[in-house]
mmCIF file of C-alpha atoms in Angstrom:
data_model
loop_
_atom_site.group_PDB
_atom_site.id
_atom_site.type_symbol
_atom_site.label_atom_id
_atom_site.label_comp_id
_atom_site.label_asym_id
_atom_site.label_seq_id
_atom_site.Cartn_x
_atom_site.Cartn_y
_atom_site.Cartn_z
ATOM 1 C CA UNK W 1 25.905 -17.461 -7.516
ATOM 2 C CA UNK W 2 24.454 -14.522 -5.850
ATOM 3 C CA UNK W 3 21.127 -14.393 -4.108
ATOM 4 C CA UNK W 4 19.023 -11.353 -5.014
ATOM 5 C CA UNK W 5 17.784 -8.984 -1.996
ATOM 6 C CA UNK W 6 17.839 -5.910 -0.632
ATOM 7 C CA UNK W 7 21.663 -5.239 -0.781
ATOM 8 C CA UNK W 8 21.109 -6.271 -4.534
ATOM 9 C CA UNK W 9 18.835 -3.860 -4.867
ATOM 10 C CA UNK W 10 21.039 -0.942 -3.398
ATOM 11 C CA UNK W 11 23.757 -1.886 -5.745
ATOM 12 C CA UNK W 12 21.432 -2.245 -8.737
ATOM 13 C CA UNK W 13 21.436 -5.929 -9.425
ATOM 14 C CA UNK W 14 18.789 -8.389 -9.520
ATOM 15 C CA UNK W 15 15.223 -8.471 -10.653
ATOM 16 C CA UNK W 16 14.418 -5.770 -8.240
ATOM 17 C CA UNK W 17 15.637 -2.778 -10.628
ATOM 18 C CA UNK W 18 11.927 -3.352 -12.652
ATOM 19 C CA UNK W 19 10.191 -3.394 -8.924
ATOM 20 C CA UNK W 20 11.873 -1.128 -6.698
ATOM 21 C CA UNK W 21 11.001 -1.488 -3.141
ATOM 22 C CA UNK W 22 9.717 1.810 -2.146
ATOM 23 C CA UNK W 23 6.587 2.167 0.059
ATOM 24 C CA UNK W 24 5.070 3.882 -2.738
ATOM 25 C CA UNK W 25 5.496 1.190 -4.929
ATOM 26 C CA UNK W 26 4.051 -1.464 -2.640
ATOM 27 C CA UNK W 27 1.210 0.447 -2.654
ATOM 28 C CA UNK W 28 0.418 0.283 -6.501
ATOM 29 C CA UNK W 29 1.630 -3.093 -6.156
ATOM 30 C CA UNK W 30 -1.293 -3.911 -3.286
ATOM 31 C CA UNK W 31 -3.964 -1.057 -4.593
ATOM 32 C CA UNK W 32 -4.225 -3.043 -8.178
ATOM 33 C CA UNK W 33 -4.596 -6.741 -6.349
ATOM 34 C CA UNK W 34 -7.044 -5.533 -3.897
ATOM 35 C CA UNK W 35 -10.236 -7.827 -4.906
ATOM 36 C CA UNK W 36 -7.271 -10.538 -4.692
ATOM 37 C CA UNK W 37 -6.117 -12.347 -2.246
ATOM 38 C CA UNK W 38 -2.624 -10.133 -1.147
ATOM 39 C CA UNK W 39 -0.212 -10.889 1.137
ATOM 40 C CA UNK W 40 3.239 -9.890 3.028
ATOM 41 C CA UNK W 41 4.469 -12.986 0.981
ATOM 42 C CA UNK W 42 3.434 -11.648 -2.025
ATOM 43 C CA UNK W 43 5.102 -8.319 -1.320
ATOM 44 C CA UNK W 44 8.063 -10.088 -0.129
ATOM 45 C CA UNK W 45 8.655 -12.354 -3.168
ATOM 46 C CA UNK W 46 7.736 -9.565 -5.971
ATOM 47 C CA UNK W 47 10.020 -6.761 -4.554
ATOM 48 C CA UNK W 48 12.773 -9.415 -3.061
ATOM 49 C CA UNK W 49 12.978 -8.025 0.396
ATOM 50 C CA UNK W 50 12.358 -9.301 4.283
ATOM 51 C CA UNK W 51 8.934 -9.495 5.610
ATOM 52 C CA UNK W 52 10.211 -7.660 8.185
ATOM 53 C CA UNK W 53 11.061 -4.754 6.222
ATOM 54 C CA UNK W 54 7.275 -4.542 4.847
ATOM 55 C CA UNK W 55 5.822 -5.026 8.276
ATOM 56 C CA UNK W 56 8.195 -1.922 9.301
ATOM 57 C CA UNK W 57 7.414 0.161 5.945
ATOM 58 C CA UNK W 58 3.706 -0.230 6.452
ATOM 59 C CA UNK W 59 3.864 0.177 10.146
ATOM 60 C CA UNK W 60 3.380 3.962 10.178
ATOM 61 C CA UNK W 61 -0.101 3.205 8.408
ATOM 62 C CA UNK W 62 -1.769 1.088 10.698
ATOM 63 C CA UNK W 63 -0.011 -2.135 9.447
ATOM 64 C CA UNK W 64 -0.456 -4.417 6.393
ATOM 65 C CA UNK W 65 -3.299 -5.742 7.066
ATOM 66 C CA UNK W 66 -4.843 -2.610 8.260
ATOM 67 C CA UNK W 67 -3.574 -0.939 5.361
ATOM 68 C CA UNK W 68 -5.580 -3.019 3.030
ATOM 69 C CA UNK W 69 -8.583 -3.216 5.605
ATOM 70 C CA UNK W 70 -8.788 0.671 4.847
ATOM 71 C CA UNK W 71 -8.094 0.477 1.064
ATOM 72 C CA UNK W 72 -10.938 -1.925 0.561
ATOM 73 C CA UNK W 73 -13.064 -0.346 2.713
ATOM 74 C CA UNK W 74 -12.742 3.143 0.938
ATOM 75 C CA UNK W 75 -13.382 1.142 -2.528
ATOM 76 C CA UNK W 76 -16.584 0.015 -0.605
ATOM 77 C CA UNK W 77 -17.641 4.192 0.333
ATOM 78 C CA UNK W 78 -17.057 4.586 -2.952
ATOM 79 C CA UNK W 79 -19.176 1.932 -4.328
ATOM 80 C CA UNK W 80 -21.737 3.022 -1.874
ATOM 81 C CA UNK W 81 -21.212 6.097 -2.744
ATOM 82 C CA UNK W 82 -22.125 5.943 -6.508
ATOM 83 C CA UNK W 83 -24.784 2.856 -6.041
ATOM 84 C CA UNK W 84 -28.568 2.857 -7.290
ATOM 85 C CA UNK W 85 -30.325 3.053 -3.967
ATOM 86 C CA UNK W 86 -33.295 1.128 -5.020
ATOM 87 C CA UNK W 87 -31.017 -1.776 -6.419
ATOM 88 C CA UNK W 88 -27.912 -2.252 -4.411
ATOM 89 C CA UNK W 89 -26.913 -4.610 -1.571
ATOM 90 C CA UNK W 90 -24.283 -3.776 1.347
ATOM 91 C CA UNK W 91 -23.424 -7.321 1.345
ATOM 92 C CA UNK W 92 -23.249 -7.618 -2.489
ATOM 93 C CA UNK W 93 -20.581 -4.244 -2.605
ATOM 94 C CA UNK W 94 -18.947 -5.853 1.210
ATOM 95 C CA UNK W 95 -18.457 -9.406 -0.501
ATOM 96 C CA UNK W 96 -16.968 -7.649 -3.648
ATOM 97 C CA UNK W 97 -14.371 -6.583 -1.633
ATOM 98 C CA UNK W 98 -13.638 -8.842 0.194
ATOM 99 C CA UNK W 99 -15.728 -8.660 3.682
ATOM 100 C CA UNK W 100 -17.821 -11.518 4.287
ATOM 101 C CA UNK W 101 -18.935 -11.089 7.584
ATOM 102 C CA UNK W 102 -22.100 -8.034 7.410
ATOM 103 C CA UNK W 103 -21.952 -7.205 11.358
ATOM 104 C CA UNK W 104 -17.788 -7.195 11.211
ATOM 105 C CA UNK W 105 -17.930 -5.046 7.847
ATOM 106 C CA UNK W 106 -20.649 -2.322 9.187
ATOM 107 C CA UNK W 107 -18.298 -2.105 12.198
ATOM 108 C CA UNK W 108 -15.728 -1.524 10.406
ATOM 109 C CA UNK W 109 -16.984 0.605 8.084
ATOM 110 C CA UNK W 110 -18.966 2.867 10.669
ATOM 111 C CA UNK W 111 -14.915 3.038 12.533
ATOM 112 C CA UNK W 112 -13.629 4.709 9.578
ATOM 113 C CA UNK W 113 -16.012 6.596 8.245
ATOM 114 C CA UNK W 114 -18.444 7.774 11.607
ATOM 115 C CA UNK W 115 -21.614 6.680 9.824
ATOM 116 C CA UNK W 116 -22.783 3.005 8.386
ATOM 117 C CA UNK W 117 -22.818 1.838 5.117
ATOM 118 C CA UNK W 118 -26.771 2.289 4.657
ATOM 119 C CA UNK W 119 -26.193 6.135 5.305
ATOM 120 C CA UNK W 120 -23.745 6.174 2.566
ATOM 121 C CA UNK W 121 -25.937 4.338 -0.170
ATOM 122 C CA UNK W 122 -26.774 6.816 -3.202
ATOM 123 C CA UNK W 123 -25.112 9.532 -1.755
ATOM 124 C CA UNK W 124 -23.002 10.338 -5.214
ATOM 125 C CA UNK W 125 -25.806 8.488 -7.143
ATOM 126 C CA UNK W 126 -27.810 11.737 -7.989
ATOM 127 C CA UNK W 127 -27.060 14.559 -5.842
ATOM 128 C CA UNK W 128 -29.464 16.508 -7.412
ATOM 129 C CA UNK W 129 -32.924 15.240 -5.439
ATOM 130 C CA UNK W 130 -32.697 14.668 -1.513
ATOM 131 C CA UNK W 131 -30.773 11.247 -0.710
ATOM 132 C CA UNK W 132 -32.062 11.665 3.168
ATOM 133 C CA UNK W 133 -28.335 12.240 4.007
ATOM 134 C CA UNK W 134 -27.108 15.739 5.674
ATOM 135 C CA UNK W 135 -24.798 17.286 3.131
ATOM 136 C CA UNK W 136 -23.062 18.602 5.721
ATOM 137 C CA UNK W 137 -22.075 14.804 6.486
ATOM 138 C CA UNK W 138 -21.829 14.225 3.021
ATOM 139 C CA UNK W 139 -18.599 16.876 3.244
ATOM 140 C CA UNK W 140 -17.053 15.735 6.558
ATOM 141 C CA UNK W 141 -17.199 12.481 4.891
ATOM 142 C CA UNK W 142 -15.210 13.142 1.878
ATOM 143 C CA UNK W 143 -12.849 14.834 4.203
ATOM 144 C CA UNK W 144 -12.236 12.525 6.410
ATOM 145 C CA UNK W 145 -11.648 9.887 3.179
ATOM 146 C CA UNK W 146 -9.561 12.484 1.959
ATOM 147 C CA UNK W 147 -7.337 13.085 4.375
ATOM 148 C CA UNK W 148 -6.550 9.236 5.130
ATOM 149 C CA UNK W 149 -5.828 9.113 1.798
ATOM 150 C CA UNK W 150 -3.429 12.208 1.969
ATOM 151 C CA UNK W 151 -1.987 10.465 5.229
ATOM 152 C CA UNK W 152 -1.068 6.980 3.532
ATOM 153 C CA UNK W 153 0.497 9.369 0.542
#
């Protein structure tokens, strides 16, 4: 009997040949469970390698854990983003996601992204009359999303 893992893996046996364990592939394994809950464990058990091994691969991004912090933060900005600003709620999009606590996600969110969640609200709702944000912020922000997202690819 032989127990499937990473040397499987490198050989081509085991269930691991549908899931290979790339960092790449974790990622579309993580970025489609994100209103889930998602863990190493999860990781571990779908792609048959060490915890260790997915704490390493994701180490150059901040960690797992920071990893999704990010990606479900940048879902939020996005929500934001594209939101009614007469009807939406920063704790309705933060709980949607994931964040429960309001003073630990606007902290969060204002870390990443240099401005707080109210500031994004409507922003890509209807660009055409004045959203009382700078465009020029509205630009460094979609830069600075952009190029986190062009750093975890």
């Amino acid at each position: 009997m032989r127990s499937s893992g990473y040397l499987d893996t490198l050989l081509g046996y085991g269930a691991s040949i549908d899931a290979p364990a790339t960092l790449g592939a974790m990622q579309h394994f993580v970025m489609t469970r994100l209103r889930g809950n998602i863990d190493v464990e999860d990781l571990s058990q779908h792609f048959h390698i060490s915890r260790s091994t997915i704490y390493r691969l994701f180490k150059p991004l901040g960690g797992f854990k920071q990893y999704i912090n990010n990606a479900r933060l940048e879902r939020c900005y996005a929500d934001l983003r594209r939101a009614d600003p007469n009807s939406v709620r920063i704790a309705h999009v933060a709980n949607s996601w994931g964040f429960n606590d309001a003073s630990s996600f606007t902290r969060r969110f204002r870390s990443l992204f240099g401005v707080p969640p109210a500031q994004v609200i409507g922003t890509g709702h209807d660009l055409s009359r004045n959203s009382g944000v700078n465009p020029e912020l509205r630009v460094s922000d979609l830069t600075r999303v952009y190029m986190n997202w062009l750093q975890q690819v």
